[in-house]
Amino acid sequence: MSFSTDASSFEISLDPRRIDIDAVHAFLRTSYWAQAIPREIVAKSVANSLCVGAFSGGTQIGFARLVTDCATFGYLADVYVLSEHRGQGIAKRMLTTLMAHPDVQGLRRLMLVTRDAQRLYAECGFTALAAPDRHMEKTDPEIYRRAVKS
């Protein structure tokens, strides 16, 4: 799927062969949610997820992935657009494309965690948790830092 904004043309693709692991790793390792993530972990996460990429002139400029069983549940993760390409609707187009994928149809629950993009996700149908007291988590925020030292 291709589209244009005022000055640029972009392509959105679900083809897993087009995902540039080095580009995704370069962004994620400096992100607030995956800081210091090892490349091998990025490669494994991409291989085991439904992914979408945004491209300009053949260069990957955006990415998102959905961790899913393709039957009941999906977790949206690692959504980004490079800063110089933000504000042009690219993230929304990636998410719309990802949510239209046949493996996403019929999922009972989609979830995500975000610090600052609630408005974007609301435009795609996400809402705050209806029953936050039912949700729990187990996290290890230092796992990537320990992996690098090993």
PDB file of C-alpha atoms in Angstrom:
ATOM      1  CA  MET A   1       0.000   0.000   0.000  1.00  0.00           C
ATOM      2  CA  SER A   2       1.501   3.336  -1.056  1.00  0.00           C
ATOM      3  CA  PHE A   3       0.447   6.866  -0.176  1.00  0.00           C
ATOM      4  CA  SER A   4       1.784  10.392  -0.479  1.00  0.00           C
ATOM      5  CA  THR A   5       1.842  13.431   1.753  1.00  0.00           C
ATOM      6  CA  ASP A   6       2.672  16.961   0.634  1.00  0.00           C
ATOM      7  CA  ALA A   7       6.363  16.291   0.017  1.00  0.00           C
ATOM      8  CA  SER A   8       6.945  12.564   0.284  1.00  0.00           C
ATOM      9  CA  SER A   9       5.732   9.154  -0.816  1.00  0.00           C
ATOM     10  CA  PHE A  10       5.491   6.267   1.607  1.00  0.00           C
ATOM     11  CA  GLU A  11       4.823   2.575   1.389  1.00  0.00           C
ATOM     12  CA  ILE A  12       3.255   0.402   4.080  1.00  0.00           C
ATOM     13  CA  SER A  13       4.051  -3.310   3.918  1.00  0.00           C
ATOM     14  CA  LEU A  14       3.155  -6.442   5.864  1.00  0.00           C
ATOM     15  CA  ASP A  15       5.854  -8.442   4.041  1.00  0.00           C
ATOM     16  CA  PRO A  16       8.121  -9.863   6.785  1.00  0.00           C
ATOM     17  CA  ARG A  17      11.040 -10.055   4.321  1.00  0.00           C
ATOM     18  CA  ARG A  18      11.069  -6.253   4.065  1.00  0.00           C
ATOM     19  CA  ILE A  19      11.542  -5.603   7.779  1.00  0.00           C
ATOM     20  CA  ASP A  20      15.034  -4.217   8.373  1.00  0.00           C
ATOM     21  CA  ILE A  21      16.077  -5.756  11.706  1.00  0.00           C
ATOM     22  CA  ASP A  22      19.065  -3.414  11.985  1.00  0.00           C
ATOM     23  CA  ALA A  23      16.823  -0.356  11.536  1.00  0.00           C
ATOM     24  CA  VAL A  24      14.282  -1.633  14.069  1.00  0.00           C
ATOM     25  CA  HIS A  25      17.067  -2.446  16.533  1.00  0.00           C
ATOM     26  CA  ALA A  26      18.691   0.965  16.057  1.00  0.00           C
ATOM     27  CA  PHE A  27      15.450   2.668  17.047  1.00  0.00           C
ATOM     28  CA  LEU A  28      14.332   0.325  19.822  1.00  0.00           C
ATOM     29  CA  ARG A  29      17.659   0.231  21.666  1.00  0.00           C
ATOM     30  CA  THR A  30      17.280   3.943  22.370  1.00  0.00           C
ATOM     31  CA  SER A  31      13.519   3.947  23.039  1.00  0.00           C
ATOM     32  CA  TYR A  32      12.084   4.430  26.519  1.00  0.00           C
ATOM     33  CA  TRP A  33      10.407   1.013  26.448  1.00  0.00           C
ATOM     34  CA  ALA A  34      13.209  -1.192  25.098  1.00  0.00           C
ATOM     35  CA  GLN A  35      16.379   0.698  25.968  1.00  0.00           C
ATOM     36  CA  ALA A  36      19.509  -1.428  25.468  1.00  0.00           C
ATOM     37  CA  ILE A  37      17.585  -4.317  23.881  1.00  0.00           C
ATOM     38  CA  PRO A  38      20.007  -6.745  22.201  1.00  0.00           C
ATOM     39  CA  ARG A  39      19.704  -7.192  18.418  1.00  0.00           C
ATOM     40  CA  GLU A  40      19.110 -10.939  18.838  1.00  0.00           C
ATOM     41  CA  ILE A  41      16.025 -10.242  20.966  1.00  0.00           C
ATOM     42  CA  VAL A  42      14.682  -7.815  18.354  1.00  0.00           C
ATOM     43  CA  ALA A  43      15.203 -10.388  15.604  1.00  0.00           C
ATOM     44  CA  LYS A  44      13.428 -13.078  17.629  1.00  0.00           C
ATOM     45  CA  SER A  45      10.519 -10.776  18.515  1.00  0.00           C
ATOM     46  CA  VAL A  46      10.036  -9.775  14.865  1.00  0.00           C
ATOM     47  CA  ALA A  47      10.191 -13.411  13.710  1.00  0.00           C
ATOM     48  CA  ASN A  48       7.438 -14.350  16.162  1.00  0.00           C
ATOM     49  CA  SER A  49       5.072 -11.436  15.522  1.00  0.00           C
ATOM     50  CA  LEU A  50       2.848 -10.023  12.802  1.00  0.00           C
ATOM     51  CA  CYS A  51       4.764  -6.933  11.662  1.00  0.00           C
ATOM     52  CA  VAL A  52       4.176  -3.886   9.513  1.00  0.00           C
ATOM     53  CA  GLY A  53       6.774  -1.489   8.178  1.00  0.00           C
ATOM     54  CA  ALA A  54       6.674   1.989   6.688  1.00  0.00           C
ATOM     55  CA  PHE A  55       9.160   2.797   3.944  1.00  0.00           C
ATOM     56  CA  SER A  56      10.313   5.905   2.118  1.00  0.00           C
ATOM     57  CA  GLY A  57      12.548   5.471  -0.897  1.00  0.00           C
ATOM     58  CA  GLY A  58      13.141   1.851   0.144  1.00  0.00           C
ATOM     59  CA  THR A  59      14.371   2.862   3.618  1.00  0.00           C
ATOM     60  CA  GLN A  60      12.426   1.731   6.652  1.00  0.00           C
ATOM     61  CA  ILE A  61      11.110   4.722   8.591  1.00  0.00           C
ATOM     62  CA  GLY A  62       8.458   3.092  10.787  1.00  0.00           C
ATOM     63  CA  PHE A  63       7.503  -0.191  12.376  1.00  0.00           C
ATOM     64  CA  ALA A  64       4.870  -1.887  14.522  1.00  0.00           C
ATOM     65  CA  ARG A  65       4.314  -5.469  15.588  1.00  0.00           C
ATOM     66  CA  LEU A  66       1.438  -7.476  16.984  1.00  0.00           C
ATOM     67  CA  VAL A  67       2.139 -10.432  19.234  1.00  0.00           C
ATOM     68  CA  THR A  68      -0.869 -12.694  18.720  1.00  0.00           C
ATOM     69  CA  ASP A  69      -2.226 -16.211  18.814  1.00  0.00           C
ATOM     70  CA  CYS A  70      -4.310 -15.252  15.734  1.00  0.00           C
ATOM     71  CA  ALA A  71      -7.422 -16.543  17.501  1.00  0.00           C
ATOM     72  CA  THR A  72      -8.292 -14.579  20.635  1.00  0.00           C
ATOM     73  CA  PHE A  73      -5.632 -12.092  21.748  1.00  0.00           C
ATOM     74  CA  GLY A  74      -3.097  -9.594  20.480  1.00  0.00           C
ATOM     75  CA  TYR A  75      -0.573  -7.270  22.086  1.00  0.00           C
ATOM     76  CA  LEU A  76       0.528  -4.261  20.060  1.00  0.00           C
ATOM     77  CA  ALA A  77       4.172  -3.373  20.616  1.00  0.00           C
ATOM     78  CA  ASP A  78       7.173  -1.424  19.341  1.00  0.00           C
ATOM     79  CA  VAL A  79       5.234   1.147  17.317  1.00  0.00           C
ATOM     80  CA  TYR A  80       7.432   3.936  16.016  1.00  0.00           C
ATOM     81  CA  VAL A  81       7.973   6.386  13.177  1.00  0.00           C
ATOM     82  CA  LEU A  82      11.329   8.148  12.865  1.00  0.00           C
ATOM     83  CA  SER A  83      11.053  11.692  14.211  1.00  0.00           C
ATOM     84  CA  GLU A  84      11.650  13.405  10.861  1.00  0.00           C
ATOM     85  CA  HIS A  85       8.615  11.590   9.394  1.00  0.00           C
ATOM     86  CA  ARG A  86       6.141  12.088  12.246  1.00  0.00           C
ATOM     87  CA  GLY A  87       2.958  14.101  11.928  1.00  0.00           C
ATOM     88  CA  GLN A  88       2.126  12.762   8.457  1.00  0.00           C
ATOM     89  CA  GLY A  89      -0.286   9.962   9.414  1.00  0.00           C
ATOM     90  CA  ILE A  90       2.250   7.182   8.919  1.00  0.00           C
ATOM     91  CA  ALA A  91       1.686   5.506  12.301  1.00  0.00           C
ATOM     92  CA  LYS A  92      -2.070   5.551  11.790  1.00  0.00           C
ATOM     93  CA  ARG A  93      -1.672   4.004   8.332  1.00  0.00           C
ATOM     94  CA  MET A  94       0.583   1.277   9.728  1.00  0.00           C
ATOM     95  CA  LEU A  95      -1.911   0.488  12.478  1.00  0.00           C
ATOM     96  CA  THR A  96      -4.887   0.524  10.099  1.00  0.00           C
ATOM     97  CA  THR A  97      -3.054  -1.896   7.801  1.00  0.00           C
ATOM     98  CA  LEU A  98      -2.060  -4.157  10.683  1.00  0.00           C
ATOM     99  CA  MET A  99      -5.594  -4.191  12.138  1.00  0.00           C
ATOM    100  CA  ALA A 100      -7.045  -5.091   8.719  1.00  0.00           C
ATOM    101  CA  HIS A 101      -4.880  -8.223   8.442  1.00  0.00           C
ATOM    102  CA  PRO A 102      -6.964 -11.439   8.264  1.00  0.00           C
ATOM    103  CA  ASP A 103      -5.180 -12.925  11.314  1.00  0.00           C
ATOM    104  CA  VAL A 104      -6.351  -9.986  13.439  1.00  0.00           C
ATOM    105  CA  GLN A 105     -10.020 -10.308  12.531  1.00  0.00           C
ATOM    106  CA  GLY A 106     -12.064 -11.908  15.295  1.00  0.00           C
ATOM    107  CA  LEU A 107      -9.567 -11.298  18.097  1.00  0.00           C
ATOM    108  CA  ARG A 108     -11.475 -10.781  21.334  1.00  0.00           C
ATOM    109  CA  ARG A 109      -8.922  -8.500  22.979  1.00  0.00           C
ATOM    110  CA  LEU A 110      -6.129  -6.246  21.794  1.00  0.00           C
ATOM    111  CA  MET A 111      -3.888  -4.543  24.328  1.00  0.00           C
ATOM    112  CA  LEU A 112      -0.970  -2.150  24.405  1.00  0.00           C
ATOM    113  CA  VAL A 113       1.013   0.006  26.780  1.00  0.00           C
ATOM    114  CA  THR A 114       1.966   3.591  25.953  1.00  0.00           C
ATOM    115  CA  ARG A 115       3.400   6.532  27.808  1.00  0.00           C
ATOM    116  CA  ASP A 116       2.382   9.285  25.412  1.00  0.00           C
ATOM    117  CA  ALA A 117       0.443   8.134  22.339  1.00  0.00           C
ATOM    118  CA  GLN A 118      -3.041   7.625  23.773  1.00  0.00           C
ATOM    119  CA  ARG A 119      -4.607   9.926  21.170  1.00  0.00           C
ATOM    120  CA  LEU A 120      -3.197   7.920  18.255  1.00  0.00           C
ATOM    121  CA  TYR A 121      -4.408   4.631  19.690  1.00  0.00           C
ATOM    122  CA  ALA A 122      -7.834   6.067  20.550  1.00  0.00           C
ATOM    123  CA  GLU A 123      -8.219   6.962  16.858  1.00  0.00           C
ATOM    124  CA  CYS A 124      -7.673   3.253  16.144  1.00  0.00           C
ATOM    125  CA  GLY A 125     -10.364   2.155  18.612  1.00  0.00           C
ATOM    126  CA  PHE A 126      -8.324   1.540  21.768  1.00  0.00           C
ATOM    127  CA  THR A 127      -9.675   2.748  25.120  1.00  0.00           C
ATOM    128  CA  ALA A 128      -8.424   2.889  28.685  1.00  0.00           C
ATOM    129  CA  LEU A 129      -8.834  -0.369  30.602  1.00  0.00           C
ATOM    130  CA  ALA A 130     -12.477  -0.939  31.532  1.00  0.00           C
ATOM    131  CA  ALA A 131     -11.466  -2.933  34.610  1.00  0.00           C
ATOM    132  CA  PRO A 132      -7.878  -2.047  35.520  1.00  0.00           C
ATOM    133  CA  ASP A 133      -8.202  -3.955  38.799  1.00  0.00           C
ATOM    134  CA  ARG A 134      -8.400  -7.202  36.784  1.00  0.00           C
ATOM    135  CA  HIS A 135      -5.091  -6.651  35.019  1.00  0.00           C
ATOM    136  CA  MET A 136      -1.725  -7.552  36.455  1.00  0.00           C
ATOM    137  CA  GLU A 137       1.800  -7.567  35.161  1.00  0.00           C
ATOM    138  CA  LYS A 138       5.166  -9.104  35.806  1.00  0.00           C
ATOM    139  CA  THR A 139       8.035  -7.016  34.488  1.00  0.00           C
ATOM    140  CA  ASP A 140      11.800  -6.983  34.611  1.00  0.00           C
ATOM    141  CA  PRO A 141      12.880  -3.512  33.417  1.00  0.00           C
ATOM    142  CA  GLU A 142      16.589  -4.319  33.802  1.00  0.00           C
ATOM    143  CA  ILE A 143      16.618  -7.544  31.731  1.00  0.00           C
ATOM    144  CA  TYR A 144      18.261  -5.991  28.641  1.00  0.00           C
ATOM    145  CA  ARG A 145      20.944  -4.249  30.665  1.00  0.00           C
ATOM    146  CA  ARG A 146      21.852  -7.540  32.331  1.00  0.00           C
ATOM    147  CA  ALA A 147      21.876  -9.323  28.965  1.00  0.00           C
ATOM    148  CA  VAL A 148      24.408  -6.808  27.579  1.00  0.00           C
ATOM    149  CA  LYS A 149      26.747  -7.326  30.567  1.00  0.00           C
ATOM    150  CA  SER A 150      26.661 -11.119  30.221  1.00  0.00           C
TER     151      SER A 150
END
